Amino acid sequence: MNPQIAAQPLVTDPRRRLILFLFLMTAMFMAMLDNQIVATALPTIVGEFGHLERFSWVGLAYLLAVSAVMPLYGKLGDLFGRKYVMMAAILIFTVGSAVCGLAVSMNTLIAARLLQGLGGGGIMVSIFAVTADLFEPRERAKYQSYVSLVLMASGAIGPVLGGTMSDLFGWRSIFLVNIPIGVVVLGGLVFMLPYRKPNRRPTIDYAGAILLALTTTSIVLAADGAQVFGSLIAPLNLAIIAAGVVFLVSWVFVERRAAEPIIPLSLFRNSTFSLLLIMSIMSGGIAIGMVNYFALFLQTTTGLSPSAAGLLFILLTGGLMCGSISAGRIISVTGRYKPFAVASLSCNALAFALLSQFHAGTPIIFIGAVMTLQGVGVGLAQQVPIIGVQNAAPVRDIGAATGSVTLSRMGGASIAISIYGAIIGSQLSRVGSSIPGVADIEQLTPKMLAALPEAARQAVAEAYANAFVPLFMTSCGIALIGLVAALMLKPVQLPRTGGAPAKAAAEAAE
C-alpha cells in the first residue's frame, strides 16, 4: 500500500497559494544565487583582505554548512511545523548576509558564510516541504518544475550579477542586497502562510543530528580534498574519510534506537525511496557537477572566449527549461514520473557518450546540439526525486525525506566534481611541459592560450580533448547507474487528490 497520505492543501484559495509560491521562489532564488554570485567577486575580496590561501574557504564554508543542516531542517519541520522553521532559516540567512557585508577580515567573512549556510540549507529544504503542503501530488509536479527553473536561473545569472554589482557598488553589495529581500519574504510568510501544528510530541534526536552533520561535513571536505589538502590521498584527507565512516556507522546505530530519528531508517525499506536516492546522487553528479567542466572543455578545445563559451550555455539552459516544464505539466496530467526518470538518464548517457567522441576540431554546432540534449535530459527528471520521495514517504516524514534527497543531490555533485578534477589532473600531468611555450598546461588562462602560436594552441586543445575522454565516459557511467535505478522503479501513479481519513487511520495503524 502506498504509505503517502496526502493531507488537504495548507491553503485552499488558489490566488493566495500563488502569491505564497512567489514568496517561496524569491527565498529559493536568494539562497541559491548567493553561492553563485560570490564566485566572480572573490578576486576583489581577496584583493582587499589578502589571504589567498583561504580563497576556497569562502565558498566551501557555505557548502559545508548547507550540507550539514539540510536533513535537520527537514526533520524540524516535521516535528514543529514548517512555517516557523522556514522563517527561522530565512532570518538566519538574512543576518548572515548582513554580517558578510560588514566583514572586516577574511576570517570574519568565512565565519559569516558559515552562518549564512546554516540558513541557506534550511531555506532549500523547507521550500520543497512547504510546496508539498500547498499543492496536491499531481499539481506539485508542475510547480516544482518552476522551482527547477529558479535553481537554473540562479546558476546562469549569479556569476554575471556578482561581477556587475562588485564593479558598480562594491563586493559588499552582493551580500547586503539580501537584507531587504529577506525582510520582504519574512513579512509575506508571517501574514500569508498558515501554521499547521503537527499531531505529535516533538522529540529532538540530538545525537543523530550531530553525527549526521559530522558525516556530511566529512563527505564534503573529503570530496574537496584535492583543493583543500592538495591531494585526495593526503594523510589528513584519508583521516577525514576514516572519521566519516566512523560517524556514519555510529549514526546508523543511534538512529535505530531513536524515538524520532533525523532520517527514519524505515524509509530505506521502501525500494522507491532508496532507488530515488541513488538517482538523485547520480543526477547531482552529471547536472551540477558538470557545469564548470563544460566551460573548461569549451574554452580549451574550441578556442572560444569565456563570453562566447557562455553563450553556448544558453542551449544547455534552454534544453533544461523545455525538459523541466514539459515533464512537470505531463506528470501533473498523467501522474506517472518513472518514464521521465528513464528518459532523462538515457539522454544524459547518450550525450556523454557522444561528447567522449569529440576531438579538438569538432564543429561548434555539434557540441551545441549535444549540450542541448544533455540540458533536456537534466530537465526531464529535475523534480522527479523530490516528487517521488514525497509520495513514497508517510506524511509525518515528508520533511525528513525531502531533506535526504536534497542532500544526496548536493553530495553527488561534490563527489563527482572531485572525481572529474582528479581525472583531468592525472591526464594533463602526462603532458608535462612537452608543448613549446607552455610551462604548466593547467595554469593556462584563456588570454594566455589565445596568445600562443597556432601550433601550440592546437597541441593544448588536443591535450585537453584527450583528457576529457575518460571524464565524459565516467559521466556516462554515472548516468547508466542512475538509469538502472530508474528502470527498477515501480510504475507508481501519483494520486489526484488529498487522502481520506480512512487512509490516515490506516497509516496510524501501520
Short mmCIF file of C-alpha atoms in Angstrom, two decimals:
data_model
loop_
_atom_site.label_atom_id
_atom_site.label_comp_id
_atom_site.label_asym_id
_atom_site.label_seq_id
_atom_site.Cartn_x
_atom_site.Cartn_y
_atom_site.Cartn_z
CA MET A 1 0.00 0.00 0.00
CA ASN A 2 1.21 3.47 -0.78
CA PRO A 3 2.40 4.99 2.51
CA GLN A 4 1.89 8.54 1.29
CA ILE A 5 -1.22 10.02 2.81
CA ALA A 6 -1.76 13.37 1.14
CA ALA A 7 -3.44 15.77 3.56
CA GLN A 8 -5.65 18.58 2.40
CA PRO A 9 -3.66 21.51 0.94
CA LEU A 10 -2.49 24.02 3.55
CA VAL A 11 -4.09 26.88 1.57
CA THR A 12 -7.24 26.35 -0.49
CA ASP A 13 -7.50 29.78 -2.13
CA PRO A 14 -5.66 29.48 -5.50
CA ARG A 15 -4.69 33.16 -5.59
CA ARG A 16 -3.22 33.08 -2.10
CA ARG A 17 -1.32 29.89 -2.91
CA LEU A 18 0.21 31.51 -5.99
CA ILE A 19 1.34 34.58 -4.02
CA LEU A 20 2.83 32.32 -1.35
CA PHE A 21 4.60 30.31 -4.03
CA LEU A 22 6.14 33.52 -5.42
CA PHE A 23 7.47 34.35 -1.94
CA LEU A 24 8.94 30.84 -1.73
CA MET A 25 10.60 31.20 -5.13
CA THR A 26 12.09 34.54 -4.08
CA ALA A 27 13.60 32.91 -0.99
CA MET A 28 14.93 30.00 -3.06
CA PHE A 29 16.44 32.35 -5.63
CA MET A 30 18.10 34.35 -2.85
CA ALA A 31 19.65 31.28 -1.22
CA MET A 32 20.81 29.60 -4.44
CA LEU A 33 22.02 32.82 -6.07
CA ASP A 34 24.25 33.61 -3.12
CA ASN A 35 26.67 30.77 -3.76
CA GLN A 36 26.92 31.62 -7.48
CA ILE A 37 27.14 35.39 -7.09
CA VAL A 38 30.18 35.18 -4.80
CA ALA A 39 32.36 33.38 -7.37
CA THR A 40 33.06 36.40 -9.57
CA ALA A 41 33.51 38.73 -6.58
CA LEU A 42 36.13 36.56 -4.85
CA PRO A 43 39.17 38.09 -6.60
CA THR A 44 38.04 41.54 -5.43
CA ILE A 45 37.52 40.26 -1.88
CA VAL A 46 40.97 38.67 -1.83
CA GLY A 47 42.43 41.93 -3.15
CA GLU A 48 41.02 43.77 -0.12
CA PHE A 49 41.60 41.19 2.63
CA GLY A 50 44.54 39.19 1.24
CA HIS A 51 44.97 35.59 2.44
CA LEU A 52 44.81 33.97 -0.99
CA GLU A 53 45.38 30.58 0.67
CA ARG A 54 41.88 30.87 2.22
CA PHE A 55 40.28 31.75 -1.11
CA SER A 56 38.41 28.44 -1.46
CA TRP A 57 37.02 28.53 2.09
CA VAL A 58 34.66 31.41 1.29
CA GLY A 59 32.64 29.08 -0.94
CA LEU A 60 33.40 25.85 0.92
CA ALA A 61 32.20 27.23 4.28
CA TYR A 62 28.76 27.91 2.80
CA LEU A 63 28.57 24.47 1.18
CA LEU A 64 29.65 22.70 4.39
CA ALA A 65 27.00 24.45 6.47
CA VAL A 66 24.25 23.89 3.89
CA SER A 67 25.04 20.18 3.62
CA ALA A 68 25.25 19.69 7.39
CA VAL A 69 21.83 21.15 8.23
CA MET A 70 19.62 20.02 5.33
CA PRO A 71 18.30 16.80 6.93
CA LEU A 72 17.95 18.52 10.32
CA TYR A 73 15.68 21.25 8.94
CA GLY A 74 13.52 18.67 7.21
CA LYS A 75 13.00 16.83 10.49
CA LEU A 76 12.39 20.01 12.49
CA GLY A 77 9.66 20.94 10.00
CA ASP A 78 8.02 17.54 10.56
CA LEU A 79 8.19 17.98 14.35
CA PHE A 80 7.33 21.64 14.89
CA GLY A 81 5.55 22.72 11.69
CA ARG A 82 7.18 24.20 8.61
CA LYS A 83 6.15 27.85 8.95
CA TYR A 84 8.34 28.85 11.88
CA VAL A 85 11.19 26.55 10.89
CA MET A 86 11.34 28.17 7.46
CA MET A 87 11.06 31.67 8.91
CA ALA A 88 13.95 30.87 11.25
CA ALA A 89 16.05 29.72 8.28
CA ILE A 90 15.33 32.93 6.35
CA LEU A 91 16.13 35.05 9.43
CA ILE A 92 19.46 33.25 9.97
CA PHE A 93 20.34 33.65 6.29
CA THR A 94 19.46 37.37 6.34
CA VAL A 95 21.51 38.03 9.48
CA GLY A 96 24.39 36.03 7.97
CA SER A 97 24.19 38.19 4.83
CA ALA A 98 24.40 41.34 6.93
CA VAL A 99 27.46 40.02 8.78
CA CYS A 100 29.08 39.07 5.44
CA GLY A 101 28.51 42.58 4.12
CA LEU A 102 30.08 44.09 7.24
CA ALA A 103 33.03 41.66 7.43
CA VAL A 104 36.34 43.24 8.38
CA SER A 105 38.67 40.34 7.55
CA MET A 106 38.82 37.09 5.63
CA ASN A 107 38.26 35.09 8.83
CA THR A 108 35.10 37.00 9.75
CA LEU A 109 33.81 36.60 6.20
CA ILE A 110 34.34 32.83 6.31
CA ALA A 111 32.58 32.64 9.70
CA ALA A 112 29.70 34.74 8.34
CA ARG A 113 29.44 32.44 5.32
CA LEU A 114 29.04 29.51 7.71
CA LEU A 115 26.17 31.38 9.39
CA GLN A 116 24.62 32.11 6.00
CA GLY A 117 24.84 28.42 5.08
CA LEU A 118 23.04 27.42 8.28
CA GLY A 119 20.09 29.42 7.00
CA GLY A 120 20.50 28.64 3.30
CA GLY A 121 20.28 24.88 3.84
CA GLY A 122 17.03 25.31 5.74
CA ILE A 123 15.56 27.51 3.01
CA MET A 124 16.24 24.94 0.28
CA VAL A 125 14.71 22.01 2.18
CA SER A 126 11.80 23.90 3.72
CA ILE A 127 10.65 25.28 0.38
CA PHE A 128 10.24 21.81 -1.12
CA ALA A 129 8.42 20.64 2.03
CA VAL A 130 6.10 23.69 2.13
CA THR A 131 5.34 23.17 -1.57
CA ALA A 132 4.23 19.64 -0.65
CA ASP A 133 1.84 21.15 1.91
CA LEU A 134 0.46 23.74 -0.54
CA PHE A 135 -0.23 21.52 -3.55
CA GLU A 136 -1.71 18.10 -4.16
CA PRO A 137 0.69 15.43 -5.51
CA ARG A 138 -0.01 15.87 -9.23
CA GLU A 139 -0.24 19.67 -9.12
CA ARG A 140 3.01 19.64 -7.14
CA ALA A 141 4.87 18.27 -10.18
CA LYS A 142 4.01 21.33 -12.23
CA TYR A 143 5.05 23.81 -9.57
CA GLN A 144 8.26 22.00 -8.69
CA SER A 145 9.29 22.30 -12.34
CA TYR A 146 9.20 26.07 -11.75
CA VAL A 147 11.47 25.54 -8.73
CA SER A 148 13.91 23.83 -11.09
CA LEU A 149 13.85 26.89 -13.34
CA VAL A 150 14.68 29.12 -10.38
CA LEU A 151 17.64 26.88 -9.50
CA MET A 152 18.82 27.05 -13.10
CA ALA A 153 18.32 30.82 -13.35
CA SER A 154 20.39 31.41 -10.22
CA GLY A 155 23.26 29.46 -11.75
CA ALA A 156 23.06 31.39 -15.02
CA ILE A 157 22.56 34.88 -13.59
CA GLY A 158 24.74 34.61 -10.48
CA PRO A 159 28.25 35.00 -11.96
CA VAL A 160 27.21 37.89 -14.22
CA LEU A 161 25.29 39.68 -11.46
CA GLY A 162 28.13 39.19 -8.97
CA GLY A 163 30.68 40.78 -11.28
CA THR A 164 28.39 43.67 -12.23
CA MET A 165 27.39 44.52 -8.65
CA SER A 166 31.00 44.31 -7.46
CA ASP A 167 32.08 46.75 -10.17
CA LEU A 168 29.24 49.22 -9.62
CA PHE A 169 28.60 49.11 -5.88
CA GLY A 170 31.48 47.14 -4.32
CA TRP A 171 31.62 43.50 -3.31
CA ARG A 172 29.71 44.08 -0.05
CA SER A 173 26.57 44.85 -2.04
CA ILE A 174 26.22 41.24 -3.16
CA PHE A 175 25.52 40.29 0.46
CA LEU A 176 23.68 43.40 1.67
CA VAL A 177 21.10 43.15 -1.13
CA ASN A 178 19.75 40.02 0.63
CA ILE A 179 18.62 42.05 3.66
CA PRO A 180 15.60 43.84 2.09
CA ILE A 181 14.69 40.68 0.15
CA GLY A 182 14.80 38.60 3.32
CA VAL A 183 12.67 41.11 5.23
CA VAL A 184 10.01 41.17 2.47
CA VAL A 185 9.84 37.36 2.29
CA LEU A 186 9.62 37.08 6.08
CA GLY A 187 6.76 39.57 6.13
CA GLY A 188 4.92 37.67 3.42
CA LEU A 189 5.22 34.36 5.27
CA VAL A 190 4.15 35.88 8.59
CA PHE A 191 0.83 37.11 7.21
CA MET A 192 0.06 34.60 4.44
CA LEU A 193 1.41 31.17 5.41
CA PRO A 194 -0.86 29.35 7.89
CA TYR A 195 0.66 27.34 10.72
CA ARG A 196 -0.19 23.64 10.73
CA LYS A 197 0.76 22.12 14.06
CA PRO A 198 1.95 18.51 13.72
CA ASN A 199 -0.04 16.00 15.75
CA ARG A 200 2.96 14.52 17.56
CA ARG A 201 5.13 15.16 20.56
CA PRO A 202 8.41 16.81 19.47
CA THR A 203 11.50 14.85 20.48
CA ILE A 204 14.79 16.03 19.03
CA ASP A 205 17.40 13.40 18.22
CA TYR A 206 20.44 15.47 19.21
CA ALA A 207 22.97 12.63 18.87
CA GLY A 208 21.64 11.66 15.43
CA ALA A 209 21.69 15.29 14.27
CA ILE A 210 25.30 15.83 15.37
CA LEU A 211 26.53 12.54 13.88
CA LEU A 212 24.75 13.16 10.56
CA ALA A 213 26.18 16.70 10.39
CA LEU A 214 29.68 15.33 11.03
CA THR A 215 29.16 12.64 8.38
CA THR A 216 28.03 15.07 5.68
CA THR A 217 30.79 17.53 6.60
CA SER A 218 33.35 14.73 6.24
CA ILE A 219 31.97 13.79 2.82
CA VAL A 220 32.09 17.37 1.51
CA LEU A 221 35.57 18.01 2.92
CA ALA A 222 36.93 14.71 1.57
CA ALA A 223 35.39 15.39 -1.85
CA ASP A 224 37.23 18.74 -1.94
CA GLY A 225 40.42 17.15 -0.60
CA ALA A 226 42.42 17.86 -3.75
CA GLN A 227 41.76 21.59 -3.38
CA VAL A 228 41.83 21.87 0.41
CA PHE A 229 44.66 19.45 1.24
CA GLY A 230 46.49 19.25 -2.08
CA SER A 231 45.58 15.64 -2.84
CA LEU A 232 42.74 13.16 -2.38
CA ILE A 233 45.21 10.75 -0.78
CA ALA A 234 46.81 13.32 1.54
CA PRO A 235 47.11 11.89 5.08
CA LEU A 236 44.70 14.47 6.51
CA ASN A 237 42.12 13.74 3.81
CA LEU A 238 42.39 9.98 4.43
CA ALA A 239 41.89 10.66 8.14
CA ILE A 240 38.74 12.65 7.36
CA ILE A 241 37.42 9.78 5.20
CA ALA A 242 38.07 7.31 8.03
CA ALA A 243 36.34 9.62 10.53
CA GLY A 244 33.39 9.95 8.16
CA VAL A 245 32.98 6.17 8.06
CA VAL A 246 33.02 6.02 11.88
CA PHE A 247 30.45 8.85 12.08
CA LEU A 248 28.19 7.09 9.55
CA VAL A 249 28.26 3.74 11.36
CA SER A 250 27.63 5.48 14.67
CA TRP A 251 24.73 7.43 13.15
CA VAL A 252 23.04 4.23 11.91
CA PHE A 253 23.48 2.70 15.38
CA VAL A 254 21.91 5.75 17.05
CA GLU A 255 19.04 6.12 14.56
CA ARG A 256 17.93 2.52 15.09
CA ARG A 257 17.14 3.36 18.71
CA ALA A 258 16.00 6.98 18.47
CA ALA A 259 12.34 7.81 19.16
CA GLU A 260 12.30 10.48 16.42
CA PRO A 261 15.31 9.80 14.15
CA ILE A 262 16.54 12.64 11.91
CA ILE A 263 16.12 10.33 8.91
CA PRO A 264 13.96 7.32 9.82
CA LEU A 265 15.75 4.18 8.68
CA SER A 266 12.33 2.73 7.83
CA LEU A 267 12.35 4.97 4.74
CA PHE A 268 15.17 2.88 3.30
CA ARG A 269 13.00 -0.24 3.47
CA ASN A 270 10.89 1.34 0.75
CA SER A 271 12.63 0.44 -2.51
CA THR A 272 11.20 3.54 -4.23
CA PHE A 273 12.87 5.83 -1.69
CA SER A 274 16.24 4.06 -1.97
CA LEU A 275 16.20 3.99 -5.78
CA LEU A 276 15.25 7.67 -6.00
CA LEU A 277 18.08 8.49 -3.59
CA ILE A 278 20.54 6.70 -5.91
CA MET A 279 19.08 8.59 -8.87
CA SER A 280 19.44 11.89 -7.01
CA ILE A 281 23.12 11.23 -6.24
CA MET A 282 23.87 10.36 -9.87
CA SER A 283 21.83 13.29 -11.21
CA GLY A 284 23.72 15.70 -8.97
CA GLY A 285 26.99 14.40 -10.40
CA ILE A 286 26.02 14.80 -14.05
CA ALA A 287 24.00 18.02 -13.72
CA ILE A 288 25.56 20.28 -11.09
CA GLY A 289 28.98 18.63 -11.20
CA MET A 290 29.46 19.03 -14.96
CA VAL A 291 28.72 22.76 -15.34
CA ASN A 292 32.22 24.08 -14.67
CA TYR A 293 33.82 21.31 -16.72
CA PHE A 294 31.65 22.14 -19.74
CA ALA A 295 33.04 25.68 -19.56
CA LEU A 296 36.61 24.36 -19.34
CA PHE A 297 36.02 21.97 -22.24
CA LEU A 298 34.65 24.72 -24.48
CA GLN A 299 37.40 27.24 -23.75
CA THR A 300 40.31 24.81 -24.12
CA THR A 301 39.25 22.64 -27.05
CA THR A 302 37.39 25.12 -29.26
CA GLY A 303 39.33 28.33 -28.64
CA LEU A 304 36.16 30.22 -27.68
CA SER A 305 36.50 33.22 -25.36
CA PRO A 306 34.82 32.98 -21.92
CA SER A 307 31.96 35.21 -23.11
CA ALA A 308 31.44 33.21 -26.32
CA ALA A 309 31.56 29.94 -24.40
CA GLY A 310 29.00 31.40 -22.00
CA LEU A 311 26.60 31.95 -24.90
CA LEU A 312 26.62 28.21 -25.62
CA PHE A 313 25.23 27.65 -22.14
CA ILE A 314 22.02 29.24 -23.43
CA LEU A 315 21.48 25.98 -25.33
CA LEU A 316 22.03 23.94 -22.16
CA THR A 317 19.71 26.24 -20.23
CA GLY A 318 17.08 26.21 -22.97
CA GLY A 319 17.10 22.42 -23.07
CA LEU A 320 16.72 22.27 -19.30
CA MET A 321 13.78 24.70 -19.40
CA CYS A 322 11.97 22.74 -22.11
CA GLY A 323 12.55 19.41 -20.38
CA SER A 324 11.57 20.62 -16.92
CA ILE A 325 8.38 22.49 -17.87
CA SER A 326 7.21 19.74 -20.24
CA ALA A 327 7.83 16.99 -17.70
CA GLY A 328 6.14 18.93 -14.91
CA ARG A 329 2.98 19.51 -16.93
CA ILE A 330 2.74 15.95 -18.26
CA ILE A 331 3.35 14.42 -14.82
CA SER A 332 0.60 16.63 -13.38
CA VAL A 333 -1.81 15.21 -16.01
CA THR A 334 -0.77 11.54 -16.06
CA GLY A 335 0.60 11.10 -12.53
CA ARG A 336 3.47 8.98 -13.94
CA TYR A 337 7.06 10.00 -13.23
CA LYS A 338 9.04 6.83 -13.99
CA PRO A 339 9.09 7.36 -17.79
CA PHE A 340 10.72 10.77 -17.29
CA ALA A 341 13.36 9.33 -14.99
CA VAL A 342 14.24 6.72 -17.60
CA ALA A 343 14.20 9.23 -20.49
CA SER A 344 16.30 11.72 -18.52
CA LEU A 345 19.14 9.38 -17.69
CA SER A 346 19.05 7.82 -21.16
CA CYS A 347 19.51 11.27 -22.73
CA ASN A 348 22.38 12.04 -20.36
CA ALA A 349 24.14 8.74 -21.02
CA LEU A 350 23.82 9.28 -24.79
CA ALA A 351 25.02 12.90 -24.54
CA PHE A 352 28.18 11.99 -22.63
CA ALA A 353 28.89 9.01 -24.90
CA LEU A 354 28.75 11.39 -27.88
CA LEU A 355 30.92 14.00 -26.15
CA SER A 356 33.59 11.38 -25.50
CA GLN A 357 33.99 11.00 -29.27
CA PHE A 358 34.55 14.72 -29.92
CA HIS A 359 38.04 15.99 -30.73
CA ALA A 360 39.65 19.42 -30.84
CA GLY A 361 38.33 20.19 -34.33
CA THR A 362 34.70 19.21 -33.74
CA PRO A 363 32.34 21.87 -35.17
CA ILE A 364 30.66 24.05 -32.54
CA ILE A 365 27.20 23.20 -33.89
CA PHE A 366 27.64 19.53 -32.91
CA ILE A 367 28.82 20.43 -29.42
CA GLY A 368 25.87 22.81 -29.02
CA ALA A 369 23.42 20.12 -30.12
CA VAL A 370 24.75 17.63 -27.57
CA MET A 371 24.69 20.28 -24.82
CA THR A 372 21.03 20.89 -25.66
CA LEU A 373 20.37 17.13 -25.43
CA GLN A 374 22.05 17.00 -22.03
CA GLY A 375 20.03 20.01 -20.85
CA VAL A 376 16.78 18.35 -21.91
CA GLY A 377 17.89 15.19 -20.11
CA VAL A 378 18.57 17.03 -16.87
CA GLY A 379 15.29 18.94 -17.09
CA LEU A 380 13.11 15.87 -17.66
CA ALA A 381 13.85 14.45 -14.21
CA GLN A 382 14.88 17.58 -12.30
CA GLN A 383 11.89 17.29 -9.96
CA VAL A 384 11.33 13.50 -10.10
CA PRO A 385 13.32 12.50 -6.96
CA ILE A 386 11.57 15.15 -4.82
CA ILE A 387 8.10 14.27 -6.12
CA GLY A 388 8.80 10.55 -5.80
CA VAL A 389 10.07 10.55 -2.22
CA GLN A 390 7.32 12.90 -1.05
CA ASN A 391 4.80 10.47 -2.48
CA ALA A 392 6.59 7.39 -1.11
CA ALA A 393 7.13 8.69 2.44
CA PRO A 394 4.44 8.92 5.13
CA VAL A 395 3.11 12.43 5.75
CA ARG A 396 4.87 12.56 9.13
CA ASP A 397 8.26 12.07 7.41
CA ILE A 398 7.92 14.24 4.29
CA GLY A 399 10.38 16.83 5.61
CA ALA A 400 12.99 14.21 6.50
CA ALA A 401 12.60 12.52 3.11
CA THR A 402 12.86 15.85 1.29
CA GLY A 403 15.99 16.78 3.23
CA SER A 404 17.55 13.41 2.40
CA VAL A 405 17.06 13.67 -1.34
CA THR A 406 18.17 17.33 -1.46
CA LEU A 407 21.33 16.48 0.47
CA SER A 408 22.03 13.44 -1.73
CA ARG A 409 21.95 15.60 -4.86
CA MET A 410 24.48 18.05 -3.43
CA GLY A 411 26.61 15.19 -2.11
CA GLY A 412 26.63 13.58 -5.55
CA ALA A 413 27.73 16.87 -7.10
CA SER A 414 30.58 17.33 -4.59
CA ILE A 415 31.90 13.80 -5.09
CA ALA A 416 31.60 13.99 -8.89
CA ILE A 417 33.43 17.33 -9.04
CA SER A 418 36.28 15.77 -7.08
CA ILE A 419 36.39 12.75 -9.40
CA TYR A 420 36.32 14.93 -12.52
CA GLY A 421 39.11 17.13 -11.19
CA ALA A 422 41.26 14.09 -10.41
CA ILE A 423 40.70 12.70 -13.93
CA ILE A 424 41.63 15.96 -15.67
CA GLY A 425 44.63 16.46 -13.41
CA SER A 426 46.01 12.96 -13.96
CA GLN A 427 45.54 13.17 -17.72
CA LEU A 428 47.16 16.59 -18.08
CA SER A 429 50.08 15.64 -15.83
CA ARG A 430 51.20 13.23 -18.55
CA VAL A 431 51.59 16.14 -20.94
CA GLY A 432 54.03 17.97 -18.65
CA SER A 433 55.98 20.71 -20.41
CA SER A 434 56.17 18.91 -23.75
CA ILE A 435 54.31 21.71 -25.56
CA PRO A 436 56.67 24.52 -26.67
CA GLY A 437 55.99 27.77 -24.81
CA VAL A 438 53.82 26.07 -22.16
CA ALA A 439 55.46 25.57 -18.78
CA ASP A 440 52.35 24.30 -16.98
CA ILE A 441 49.30 23.49 -19.08
CA GLU A 442 46.97 23.61 -16.07
CA GLN A 443 47.89 27.23 -15.33
CA LEU A 444 46.91 28.49 -18.79
CA THR A 445 44.21 31.16 -18.79
CA PRO A 446 42.05 31.79 -21.89
CA LYS A 447 44.02 35.00 -22.51
CA MET A 448 47.37 33.18 -22.27
CA LEU A 449 46.06 30.43 -24.55
CA ALA A 450 44.98 32.95 -27.19
CA ALA A 451 48.50 34.47 -27.19
CA LEU A 452 50.22 31.15 -28.03
CA PRO A 453 51.35 30.27 -31.56
CA GLU A 454 48.83 28.30 -33.64
CA ALA A 455 50.76 25.03 -33.32
CA ALA A 456 50.96 25.33 -29.53
CA ARG A 457 47.26 26.23 -29.27
CA GLN A 458 46.36 23.15 -31.31
CA ALA A 459 48.57 20.93 -29.12
CA VAL A 460 46.90 22.30 -25.96
CA ALA A 461 43.45 21.75 -27.47
CA GLU A 462 44.29 18.14 -28.35
CA ALA A 463 45.73 17.53 -24.88
CA TYR A 464 42.53 18.77 -23.23
CA ALA A 465 40.30 16.89 -25.69
CA ASN A 466 42.13 13.66 -24.83
CA ALA A 467 41.89 14.43 -21.11
CA PHE A 468 38.13 14.90 -21.36
CA VAL A 469 37.52 11.49 -22.99
CA PRO A 470 37.76 9.49 -19.71
CA LEU A 471 35.87 12.26 -17.89
CA PHE A 472 32.91 12.06 -20.27
CA MET A 473 32.99 8.26 -20.17
CA THR A 474 32.90 8.44 -16.37
CA SER A 475 29.87 10.76 -16.59
CA CYS A 476 28.25 8.29 -18.98
CA GLY A 477 28.85 5.51 -16.45
CA ILE A 478 27.30 7.62 -13.67
CA ALA A 479 24.23 8.22 -15.86
CA LEU A 480 23.96 4.48 -16.60
CA ILE A 481 23.99 3.65 -12.87
CA GLY A 482 21.15 6.14 -12.41
CA LEU A 483 19.36 4.63 -15.40
CA VAL A 484 19.46 1.14 -13.84
CA ALA A 485 17.91 2.60 -10.67
CA ALA A 486 15.24 4.37 -12.76
CA LEU A 487 14.35 1.16 -14.62
CA MET A 488 13.90 -0.62 -11.28
CA LEU A 489 11.35 1.93 -10.04
CA LYS A 490 7.79 0.71 -9.61
CA PRO A 491 5.33 2.27 -12.09
CA VAL A 492 3.69 4.44 -9.42
CA GLN A 493 0.83 6.79 -10.30
CA LEU A 494 0.51 9.94 -8.19
CA PRO A 495 -2.91 10.37 -6.51
CA ARG A 496 -5.20 13.09 -7.85
CA THR A 497 -6.47 14.50 -4.55
CA GLY A 498 -5.75 14.59 -0.86
CA GLY A 499 -6.10 11.45 1.19
CA ALA A 500 -9.18 10.42 3.10
CA PRO A 501 -9.44 9.97 6.86
CA ALA A 502 -9.62 6.20 6.38
CA LYS A 503 -6.19 6.27 4.80
CA ALA A 504 -4.85 8.34 7.67
CA ALA A 505 -6.23 5.77 10.10
CA ALA A 506 -4.55 3.02 8.09
CA GLU A 507 -1.20 4.80 8.34
CA ALA A 508 -1.65 5.25 12.11
CA ALA A 509 -2.38 1.53 12.41
CA GLU A 510 0.76 0.69 10.43
#
